Short mmCIF file of C-alpha atoms and ligand atoms in Angstrom, two decimals:
data_model
loop_
_atom_site.label_atom_id
_atom_site.label_comp_id
_atom_site.label_asym_id
_atom_site.label_seq_id
_atom_site.Cartn_x
_atom_site.Cartn_y
_atom_site.Cartn_z
CA UNK A 1 27.49 -5.16 1.71
CA UNK A 2 26.10 -6.45 -1.60
CA UNK A 3 25.01 -9.58 0.24
CA UNK A 4 22.69 -7.46 2.35
CA UNK A 5 18.99 -7.61 1.49
CA UNK A 6 17.92 -4.09 0.54
CA UNK A 7 14.45 -3.48 1.94
CA UNK A 8 12.17 -0.56 0.97
CA UNK A 9 9.81 0.33 3.77
CA UNK A 10 6.79 2.65 3.37
CA UNK A 11 7.45 5.80 5.39
CA UNK A 12 4.75 6.41 8.00
CA UNK A 13 2.56 4.45 10.38
CA UNK A 14 2.37 1.31 8.24
CA UNK A 15 6.14 1.29 7.77
CA UNK A 16 6.76 1.49 11.49
CA UNK A 17 4.51 -1.55 12.05
CA UNK A 18 6.26 -3.38 9.23
CA UNK A 19 9.69 -2.60 10.67
CA UNK A 20 8.60 -3.94 14.09
CA UNK A 21 7.44 -7.13 12.39
CA UNK A 22 10.84 -7.55 10.66
CA UNK A 23 12.66 -6.69 13.87
CA UNK A 24 10.68 -9.25 15.87
CA UNK A 25 11.29 -11.81 13.13
CA UNK A 26 15.06 -11.42 13.77
CA UNK A 27 16.03 -8.66 11.32
CA UNK A 28 16.54 -5.79 13.71
CA UNK A 29 18.44 -2.63 12.88
CA UNK A 30 18.63 -0.56 16.10
CA UNK A 31 19.76 2.66 14.38
CA UNK A 32 16.37 2.91 12.60
CA UNK A 33 14.65 3.40 15.95
CA UNK A 34 16.76 6.43 16.84
CA UNK A 35 15.04 9.74 16.16
CA UNK A 36 16.75 11.28 13.17
CA UNK A 37 16.15 12.30 9.57
CA UNK A 38 18.25 9.59 7.99
CA UNK A 39 16.59 7.45 5.34
CA UNK A 40 18.97 4.50 5.07
CA UNK A 41 19.92 2.11 7.88
CA UNK A 42 22.04 -0.98 7.85
CA UNK A 43 22.78 -3.91 10.10
CA UNK A 44 25.53 -5.82 8.29
CA UNK A 45 25.56 -8.54 10.91
CA UNK A 46 21.92 -9.36 10.19
CA UNK A 47 22.39 -8.78 6.47
CA UNK A 48 19.73 -6.11 6.09
CA UNK A 49 19.66 -2.55 4.82
CA UNK A 50 16.39 -0.63 5.21
CA UNK A 51 15.27 2.50 3.26
CA UNK A 52 12.32 4.72 4.10
CA UNK A 53 10.50 5.70 0.91
CA UNK A 54 7.13 7.21 0.03
CA UNK A 55 4.55 4.37 0.25
CA UNK A 56 3.50 4.80 -3.37
CA UNK A 57 7.19 4.61 -4.47
CA UNK A 58 8.07 1.27 -2.81
CA UNK A 59 7.03 -0.76 -5.85
CA UNK A 60 9.18 1.40 -8.17
CA UNK A 61 12.31 0.83 -6.04
CA UNK A 62 11.63 -2.91 -6.03
CA UNK A 63 10.68 -3.20 -9.70
CA UNK A 64 13.88 -1.44 -10.77
CA UNK A 65 16.07 -3.39 -8.37
CA UNK A 66 17.15 -0.48 -6.14
CA UNK A 67 15.55 -2.56 -3.37
CA UNK A 68 15.48 -6.35 -3.35
CA UNK A 69 12.24 -6.52 -1.43
CA UNK A 70 9.71 -4.06 -0.05
CA UNK A 71 6.31 -3.71 1.50
CA UNK A 72 3.53 -2.13 -0.54
CA UNK A 73 -0.24 -1.87 -0.16
CA UNK A 74 -2.33 -4.03 -2.45
CA UNK A 75 -3.90 -0.73 -3.66
CA UNK A 76 -0.56 0.31 -5.15
CA UNK A 77 0.00 -3.10 -6.72
CA UNK A 78 -3.45 -3.08 -8.32
CA UNK A 79 -3.10 0.52 -9.52
CA UNK A 80 0.41 0.41 -10.98
CA UNK A 81 0.78 -3.34 -11.73
CA UNK A 82 4.57 -3.30 -11.14
CA UNK A 83 6.56 -6.22 -12.55
CA UNK A 84 7.49 -7.79 -9.17
CA UNK A 85 6.75 -10.98 -7.27
CA UNK A 86 4.14 -10.74 -4.54
CA UNK A 87 5.48 -13.06 -1.85
CA UNK A 88 3.15 -12.71 1.11
CA UNK A 89 0.19 -10.94 2.63
CA UNK A 90 1.53 -9.51 5.91
CA UNK A 91 -1.98 -8.89 7.27
CA UNK A 92 -1.00 -5.34 8.28
CA UNK A 93 -2.54 -2.06 7.10
CA UNK A 94 -5.92 -3.66 6.50
CA UNK A 95 -8.48 -1.42 4.83
CA UNK A 96 -10.75 -1.51 1.76
CA UNK A 97 -11.10 0.26 -1.56
CA UNK A 98 -14.59 1.70 -1.67
CA UNK A 99 -17.00 3.77 -3.69
CA UNK A 100 -18.35 6.50 -1.42
CA UNK A 101 -20.77 9.37 -1.91
CA UNK A 102 -23.08 11.74 -0.10
CA UNK A 103 -25.71 9.92 1.93
CA UNK A 104 -28.54 11.05 -0.36
CA UNK A 105 -26.69 10.25 -3.62
CA UNK A 106 -28.73 8.15 -6.09
CA UNK A 107 -27.04 7.04 -9.31
CA UNK A 108 -28.71 8.06 -12.54
CA UNK A 109 -27.57 5.59 -15.20
CA UNK A 110 -28.57 7.94 -18.02
CA UNK A 111 -25.75 10.31 -17.05
CA UNK A 112 -21.99 9.78 -17.08
CA UNK A 113 -20.85 9.23 -13.51
CA UNK A 114 -18.14 11.62 -12.33
CA UNK A 115 -15.61 9.67 -10.20
CA UNK A 116 -12.87 11.44 -8.21
CA UNK A 117 -9.95 9.22 -7.19
CA UNK A 118 -6.25 8.73 -6.65
CA UNK A 119 -6.69 5.29 -8.25
CA UNK A 120 -7.87 5.79 -11.88
CA UNK A 121 -6.95 2.26 -13.00
CA UNK A 122 -8.78 0.53 -10.15
CA UNK A 123 -11.82 2.81 -10.58
CA UNK A 124 -11.77 2.41 -14.38
CA UNK A 125 -11.64 -1.39 -14.22
CA UNK A 126 -14.35 -1.54 -11.60
CA UNK A 127 -16.83 0.57 -13.59
CA UNK A 128 -15.86 -1.17 -16.86
CA UNK A 129 -16.86 -4.45 -15.19
CA UNK A 130 -20.29 -2.88 -14.55
CA UNK A 131 -20.41 -1.40 -18.10
CA UNK A 132 -20.95 2.00 -16.50
CA UNK A 133 -19.81 5.12 -18.34
CA UNK A 134 -17.64 7.31 -16.11
CA UNK A 135 -15.59 10.46 -16.21
CA UNK A 136 -12.46 10.03 -14.05
CA UNK A 137 -11.25 13.06 -12.13
CA UNK A 138 -7.70 12.19 -11.06
CA UNK A 139 -6.80 13.88 -7.72
CA UNK A 140 -3.81 13.42 -5.44
CA UNK A 141 -5.37 13.66 -1.98
CA UNK A 142 -8.27 14.97 0.15
CA UNK A 143 -10.55 13.16 -2.25
CA UNK A 144 -13.52 13.48 0.14
CA UNK A 145 -13.87 17.15 -0.76
CA UNK A 146 -14.79 16.43 -4.39
CA UNK A 147 -18.43 15.36 -3.92
CA UNK A 148 -18.98 18.06 -1.28
CA UNK A 149 -17.95 20.78 -3.72
CA UNK A 150 -19.81 19.18 -6.63
CA UNK A 151 -16.60 18.27 -8.48
CA UNK A 152 -17.66 14.62 -8.61
CA UNK A 153 -20.69 12.41 -7.91
CA UNK A 154 -18.73 9.68 -6.10
CA UNK A 155 -15.19 8.94 -4.96
CA UNK A 156 -13.16 5.74 -5.14
CA UNK A 157 -10.82 5.75 -2.17
CA UNK A 158 -9.37 3.84 0.74
CA UNK A 159 -11.51 3.46 3.84
CA UNK A 160 -9.81 2.32 7.00
CA UNK A 161 -11.80 3.38 10.08
CA UNK A 162 -14.48 5.23 8.08
CA UNK A 163 -13.88 8.34 10.17
CA UNK A 164 -12.88 10.62 7.27
CA UNK A 165 -16.07 9.74 5.37
CA UNK A 166 -18.24 10.19 8.45
CA UNK A 167 -16.77 13.56 9.36
CA UNK A 168 -17.37 14.79 5.83
CA UNK A 169 -21.00 13.55 5.61
CA UNK A 170 -20.18 10.82 3.14
CA UNK A 171 -20.79 7.10 3.35
CA UNK A 172 -19.36 3.98 1.73
CA UNK A 173 -21.67 2.63 -0.99
CA UNK A 174 -19.72 -0.38 -2.36
CA UNK A 175 -16.53 -2.25 -1.47
CA UNK A 176 -14.38 -2.82 -4.54
CA UNK A 177 -11.55 -4.84 -2.98
CA UNK A 178 -10.03 -5.52 0.47
CA UNK A 179 -6.49 -4.10 0.88
CA UNK A 180 -3.51 -5.08 3.05
CA UNK A 181 0.29 -4.80 3.02
CA UNK A 182 2.16 -7.24 0.75
CA UNK A 183 5.78 -8.33 0.79
CA UNK A 184 7.10 -7.93 -2.77
CA UNK A 185 10.41 -8.88 -4.38
CA UNK A 186 12.45 -7.83 -7.38
CA UNK A 187 12.45 -10.68 -9.90
CA UNK A 188 16.23 -10.78 -10.41
CA UNK A 189 17.01 -10.44 -6.70
CA UNK A 190 14.57 -13.26 -6.00
CA UNK A 191 16.73 -15.47 -8.19
CA UNK A 192 20.18 -14.33 -7.01
CA UNK A 193 19.38 -13.80 -3.30
CA UNK A 194 16.88 -16.63 -3.20
CA UNK A 195 18.04 -18.15 0.08
CA UNK A 196 18.08 -14.90 2.06
CA UNK A 197 14.78 -13.65 0.63
CA UNK A 198 12.85 -16.88 1.16
CA UNK A 199 14.28 -17.20 4.68
CA UNK A 200 13.20 -13.64 5.53
CA UNK A 201 9.78 -14.25 4.01
CA UNK A 202 9.38 -17.43 6.06
CA UNK A 203 10.55 -15.75 9.29
CA UNK A 204 8.21 -12.77 8.88
CA UNK A 205 5.27 -15.03 8.05
CA UNK A 206 5.94 -17.15 11.13
CA UNK A 207 6.01 -13.97 13.15
CA UNK A 208 2.72 -12.81 11.57
CA UNK A 209 1.09 -16.07 12.60
CA UNK A 210 2.33 -15.67 16.18
CA UNK A 211 0.84 -12.15 16.22
CA UNK A 212 -2.60 -13.38 15.04
C1 PRP B 301 -6.53 7.97 3.32
C2 PRP B 301 -7.74 7.88 2.42
C3 PRP B 301 -8.82 8.54 3.25
C4 PRP B 301 -8.40 8.16 4.67
C5 PRP B 301 -9.28 7.01 5.14
O1 PRP B 301 -6.02 9.26 3.20
O2 PRP B 301 -7.51 8.55 1.20
O3 PRP B 301 -8.83 9.92 3.08
O4 PRP B 301 -7.05 7.75 4.63
O5 PRP B 301 -8.99 6.66 6.48
P1 PRP B 301 -10.15 6.48 7.55
O6 PRP B 301 -11.23 5.60 6.96
O7 PRP B 301 -9.47 5.81 8.72
O8 PRP B 301 -10.68 7.83 7.93
P2 PRP B 301 -4.53 9.66 3.56
O9 PRP B 301 -4.40 9.75 5.04
O10 PRP B 301 -3.61 8.73 2.86
O11 PRP B 301 -4.44 11.15 2.96
P3 PRP B 301 -4.81 11.77 1.56
O12 PRP B 301 -5.95 12.71 1.79
O13 PRP B 301 -3.58 12.48 1.15
O14 PRP B 301 -5.20 10.71 0.56
#
């Protein structure tokens, strides 16, 4: 069992796409597709053990070695800078990190800009690069409400389809960075399970290319 590669998958829509990619690359684990509340699934024959974890926790499992590899959004890697190897861009879960605000918002550089976000590090670095004074308001979700209620002037958040902004009368003002899902590896596992991990990385990348 210790020879299995332990894989942390982000629970939710992205994770399901990622699992299908791994499955189609030859690392299937049929029990994961059965409807149940289990969180750990193993296919010893294929040498894989999958865990479903909260998307923002994948990098923690991998950094601390509870998982050998995992799939995390570039947003999480930029925000938390975990000490892991980033092996590949899987080209899934594509979106962008944006500054958004009410349509009529005009920045007044004489005032500190109030920025609501789940990503204080990304937002802080972005505005520091512009030498703009900001006040970060760190929220955990439903960020779009902040400018509507006057809690912030702008938000820094993920935009995928743009629907959430549109339906809340906000619009993207700037793109900070494009985001997609990355295959990451624990540094020690990468050394001791090198053959299995590089083979899996190669197989999934080949599969990605076939899907493109
Ligand atoms: C994310 C993000 C936006 C939304 C963007 O929220 O924070 O709210 O998705 O997607 P769209 O451009 O396709 O509308 P998430 O669903 O993660 O929920 P949250 O409110 O808890 O952040």
